[in-house]
Amino acid sequence: MADASAAGAGGIRIANVGHTYRPPRGRPVTALEEVSLEVAENEFLALLGPSGCGKSTLLYLIGGFLPIESGGISVGGTPVAAPGPDRGVVFQHFALFPWKTVRENVLYGLEKQRLPKAEREARAAAFIEMVHLDGFEDSYPSQLSGGMKQRVAIARTLAMDPGTLLMDEPFGALDAQTRSLMHEELLAILKRTAKTVVFVTHDVQEAVLLADRVAVMTARPGRIKTVVDVADVGGAADAIRDPRFVEKVDFLWGQVRDEALAAQKGGAG
Amino acid sequence: MGMRFEQDGIGAAALRLLAGTGSVIALLAAWEVLARAGVVSEFLLPRFSDVVGRIWEDALGGVLFVQIGLTVWRAVLGFALAGLVGIVVGVVMARNRGANWFFDPIVSIGFPSPKIAFLPVFILWFGLDDSSKVLMTVFAAVFPVIVATAAGTEGVDKYLIWSARNAGASERDILHEIVLPAALPQIMTGLQVALPISLIITIVSEMVMGGEGLGGNMIQAGRFADSLGVFAGIVQIAIAGYVLIKGMEILRRRLLAWHQETQQISTF
Amino acid sequence: MTAALWRYTPLFLIAAAWEGAIRAGLMDSSLLPPFSEVMAALGRLVVDPELYRHAAASLMREVAGFGLAVIVGIALGIVMAWYVPVRILVNPLVRCIYPMPKSALIPVMIMWLGLGHLAKIGLIFLGCLLPVIVSAFNAARGVDTVLIWSAQAAGATRRQILTEIVLPASLPEILAGVRTSLALSFVLLVSSEFLMAREGLGYMIAFLGEGGVYDAMFAAVLLVTGIGFAADRAYLAVARRLLVWRE
Ligand SMILES: Nc1ncnc2c1ncn2[C@@H]1O[C@H](COP(=O)(O)OP(=O)(O)OP(=O)(O)O)[C@@H](O)[C@H]1O
Ligand SMILES: [Mg+2]
């Protein structure tokens, strides 16, 4: 994977971004404040932080779903203005279309990209197989378990082969075995077609295993607390026994724990 | 909740069907026996067999189908127009703030109030022919469709819309491919409320305005103390209503196979 | 205050357009009296004791018919949901008769009960009974089984489960069903008063229309619309009271 030292032309550049939610009823909530972060082209960045610190919000901003109110974000050198298929998102709550079958869900984006029919079908089948859902092509989301739905969401986004992947706890609903299989699949895909990835997770070990760098966010309002280079560890399945791996995981775990405690205190006060 | 044998297996389903048909037949038999026993006069409760005979006669003469057809045609036309207008207005209300502002007070007053009170107004404006019956029906049936469509359209999960945008869908695509399908369960519910209203209102309009159609016939029969005619009318209307409303339920199941039905719908 | 005013501004706009269209001769005033005249007629109507005679008759019929339907309907619906034999025998009957357009009962009610109060009360009662039964039945059947299990585990008797778990848990849905029936009851009330009455608000509208007193007729139509709306709002306020626990 690419050198993490500088954001290349194809990377993501986030400068002094803030975001405040203003619900029609209730008080405004400042989710993010002065967030600056660079992700190099084809780099894999994992994002850790306590619940409610604004990780999803940051992803939505990069995705172009929320208006950028302060600061700026550019992807591949162009400022983000609207959502687009160049940035594939795996949503935290899956966002599957309930009236479409598994196959139709995966096909939807491919149809929008006007791929030839034969290729669409082939790609959909391949990615459904990749997430081990062959046999469930004609099931509706309401007939699937949480983990299965999540795998459909992953297949749907990966099938579109976006240059940038924004994944919001994509493996959160999976059991440990499936999760580890998915890790291998994801890394294999990235090896075949390099992508820039921002990967939100609560699982420190997963972050170190998959990522080149790990960013830890503070409790709300979220900022970047530290960024740790973990490119030299992880990758292989037996990496978790590597003492350097364990050391990085321990360090990051402590960082996140501090923020989680701070969030609790802030929440109580 | 106690025993639930009627939910399990084919045997139980057959048993349930048997008990169901049995109780309907028992009701009709009780009607027949009660009428024959002379507990109440023939006028107040004619025999069921005589009512069936009357319907059979009308069917042979062909009158039956003309009368049922007219009533069903008016009700279904009014219902279809109400559905069309209601869905359009509902979607526009949900997506356009100005339209929402304009229609909201009209809809919130119109939805619960008895629109049938406007019947004399429709008669004054459109006379006694079909158009006033159909328009009265549209006016009464459109409100539940508007309310359901607006609520359904507004309530579409924003992540579904984001997800479609992310796939490169245009705003137009999103309306057709995401918003309307996502709102369909609620729209169908609105239509399922509107259908019985359409039937009720069409029949009242026919009764008040007179002329051809089941409603007019029944009132006429009542005036001439033709109780057989009145009961024949009830049976016919009940069957027509049953067929239409069951048809709508089947349509819902067809269209919403993907949807996990959580609640039964309360209609009239 | 200003928010409420802004909210109802479209109604004033419509009233103004109505008035303007007739003044400008765009609409035939014999088909639609100007808004101002309708309002003047409404003013005369509300000080006319006749109105209150009609309103009292309607109110009596509505309260008796609808009230009875609600009490009997909820009780029957829950019994049907709770006792398997009752359900197996009665449910098919209810399902079979339920879709019947309720206005078809009007001529039978005239035959059975004549032209007085009783026929209207009977009509409203019978017309609303089935919808109330069905909504109470569905609500009680839809109660989360886990709730019942946990009450059983806590040692509740069947009777306690019925009154302490099933009834409150199904109340929201029952109340929603009753609201639909409330609207239906007004439709049946006004319809039957069009067709068979010597008093009542529906009769008054029809009578004014036949007499060609259109400004008063429109006033009465608006009044009945307003009463239906107010009844619904009052019902919602009561229902919200009953459901405070639900937040
Ligand atoms: N639509 C919204 N309206 C108001 N506040 C919101 C909204 N969405 C999020 N928030 C608030 O913004 C903050 C950040 O939310 P966000 O979803 O980005 O957190 P997160 O880090 O993804 O949390 P989690 O790990 O639990 O998914 C939260 O405190 C939340 O309460
Ligand atoms: Mg999140």
Short mmCIF file of C-alpha atoms in Angstrom, two decimals, chain B residues 82-207:
data_model
loop_
_atom_site.label_atom_id
_atom_site.label_comp_id
_atom_site.label_asym_id
_atom_site.label_seq_id
_atom_site.Cartn_x
_atom_site.Cartn_y
_atom_site.Cartn_z
CA ALA B 82 -59.20 10.38 -5.50
CA GLY B 83 -56.17 8.08 -5.49
CA LEU B 84 -54.51 9.89 -8.36
CA VAL B 85 -55.16 13.39 -7.04
CA GLY B 86 -54.35 12.35 -3.48
CA ILE B 87 -50.98 10.85 -4.33
CA VAL B 88 -49.95 13.85 -6.41
CA VAL B 89 -51.02 16.37 -3.78
CA GLY B 90 -49.46 14.29 -1.00
CA VAL B 91 -46.10 14.04 -2.75
CA VAL B 92 -46.10 17.73 -3.63
CA MET B 93 -46.97 18.62 -0.04
CA ALA B 94 -44.12 16.54 1.29
CA ARG B 95 -41.56 17.98 -1.10
CA ASN B 96 -42.56 21.60 -1.46
CA ARG B 97 -42.76 23.92 1.51
CA GLY B 98 -45.08 26.40 -0.16
CA ALA B 99 -47.52 23.71 -1.20
CA ASN B 100 -47.33 22.26 2.27
CA TRP B 101 -48.17 25.62 3.79
CA PHE B 102 -51.12 26.07 1.47
CA PHE B 103 -52.68 22.62 1.72
CA ASP B 104 -51.95 21.84 5.36
CA PRO B 105 -54.89 23.73 6.97
CA ILE B 106 -57.26 22.54 4.26
CA VAL B 107 -56.24 18.94 4.72
CA SER B 108 -56.17 19.03 8.50
CA ILE B 109 -59.73 20.36 8.59
CA GLY B 110 -60.96 18.31 5.66
CA PHE B 111 -59.51 14.99 6.80
CA PRO B 112 -61.65 14.37 9.89
CA SER B 113 -64.81 16.27 8.96
CA PRO B 114 -67.92 14.65 7.41
CA LYS B 115 -67.52 15.61 3.75
CA ILE B 116 -70.92 14.14 2.97
CA ALA B 117 -72.36 17.39 4.36
CA PHE B 118 -71.33 18.93 1.02
CA LEU B 119 -73.68 16.65 -0.92
CA PRO B 120 -76.35 19.35 -1.39
CA VAL B 121 -73.59 21.65 -2.66
CA PHE B 122 -72.53 19.09 -5.27
CA ILE B 123 -76.16 18.65 -6.28
CA LEU B 124 -76.55 22.39 -6.61
CA TRP B 125 -73.41 22.67 -8.74
CA PHE B 126 -73.49 19.54 -10.86
CA GLY B 127 -77.12 18.47 -10.88
CA LEU B 128 -78.42 14.99 -10.25
CA ASP B 129 -76.42 13.05 -12.79
CA ASP B 130 -73.34 10.88 -12.48
CA SER B 131 -70.79 13.65 -12.30
CA SER B 132 -72.03 14.94 -8.96
CA LYS B 133 -72.05 11.44 -7.48
CA VAL B 134 -68.52 10.76 -8.68
CA LEU B 135 -67.20 14.17 -7.63
CA MET B 136 -68.79 13.82 -4.21
CA THR B 137 -66.99 10.50 -3.90
CA VAL B 138 -63.66 11.98 -4.98
CA PHE B 139 -64.02 14.81 -2.48
CA ALA B 140 -64.74 12.43 0.39
CA ALA B 141 -62.06 9.85 -0.49
CA VAL B 142 -59.15 12.10 -1.41
CA PHE B 143 -58.19 13.24 2.09
CA PRO B 144 -56.96 9.96 3.57
CA VAL B 145 -54.85 9.42 0.45
CA ILE B 146 -53.27 12.87 0.74
CA VAL B 147 -52.53 12.43 4.43
CA ALA B 148 -51.05 8.95 4.01
CA THR B 149 -48.97 9.88 0.97
CA ALA B 150 -47.56 13.01 2.58
CA ALA B 151 -46.67 11.14 5.77
CA GLY B 152 -45.15 8.25 3.85
CA THR B 153 -43.13 10.49 1.56
CA GLU B 154 -41.85 12.63 4.40
CA GLY B 155 -40.90 9.64 6.47
CA VAL B 156 -38.63 8.00 3.90
CA ASP B 157 -35.37 7.00 5.57
CA LYS B 158 -32.82 9.61 4.56
CA TYR B 159 -30.08 6.99 4.29
CA LEU B 160 -32.01 5.29 1.50
CA ILE B 161 -32.03 8.53 -0.42
CA TRP B 162 -28.34 9.10 0.32
CA SER B 163 -27.57 5.61 -0.77
CA ALA B 164 -29.29 6.18 -4.13
CA ARG B 165 -27.53 9.51 -4.57
CA ASN B 166 -24.29 7.78 -3.84
CA ALA B 167 -25.03 5.32 -6.63
CA GLY B 168 -25.43 8.27 -8.99
CA ALA B 169 -29.24 8.53 -9.13
CA SER B 170 -30.73 11.84 -10.30
CA GLU B 171 -33.34 13.64 -8.19
CA ARG B 172 -35.98 12.46 -10.65
CA ASP B 173 -34.83 8.87 -10.35
CA ILE B 174 -34.91 9.21 -6.60
CA LEU B 175 -38.58 10.22 -6.61
CA HIS B 176 -39.59 7.26 -8.79
CA GLU B 177 -37.16 4.64 -7.64
CA ILE B 178 -36.74 5.41 -3.96
CA VAL B 179 -39.32 7.78 -2.49
CA LEU B 180 -42.46 6.32 -4.03
CA PRO B 181 -41.57 2.66 -3.43
CA ALA B 182 -40.49 3.46 0.12
CA ALA B 183 -43.75 5.31 0.75
CA LEU B 184 -45.86 2.65 -0.96
CA PRO B 185 -46.92 0.80 2.21
CA GLN B 186 -48.40 4.00 3.60
CA ILE B 187 -49.89 5.03 0.26
CA MET B 188 -51.57 1.64 0.00
CA THR B 189 -52.92 2.08 3.50
CA GLY B 190 -54.38 5.43 2.49
CA LEU B 191 -56.00 3.81 -0.53
CA GLN B 192 -57.36 1.03 1.63
CA VAL B 193 -59.03 3.61 3.83
CA ALA B 194 -60.32 5.51 0.80
CA LEU B 195 -61.96 2.53 -0.90
CA PRO B 196 -64.68 1.81 1.67
CA ILE B 197 -65.29 5.55 1.97
CA SER B 198 -65.84 5.66 -1.79
CA LEU B 199 -68.42 2.90 -1.59
CA ILE B 200 -70.22 4.41 1.38
CA ILE B 201 -70.38 7.86 -0.17
CA THR B 202 -71.42 6.65 -3.62
CA ILE B 203 -74.27 4.69 -2.07
CA VAL B 204 -75.45 7.61 0.06
CA SER B 205 -75.29 9.89 -2.98
CA GLU B 206 -77.37 7.42 -4.95
CA MET B 207 -79.85 7.18 -2.12
#
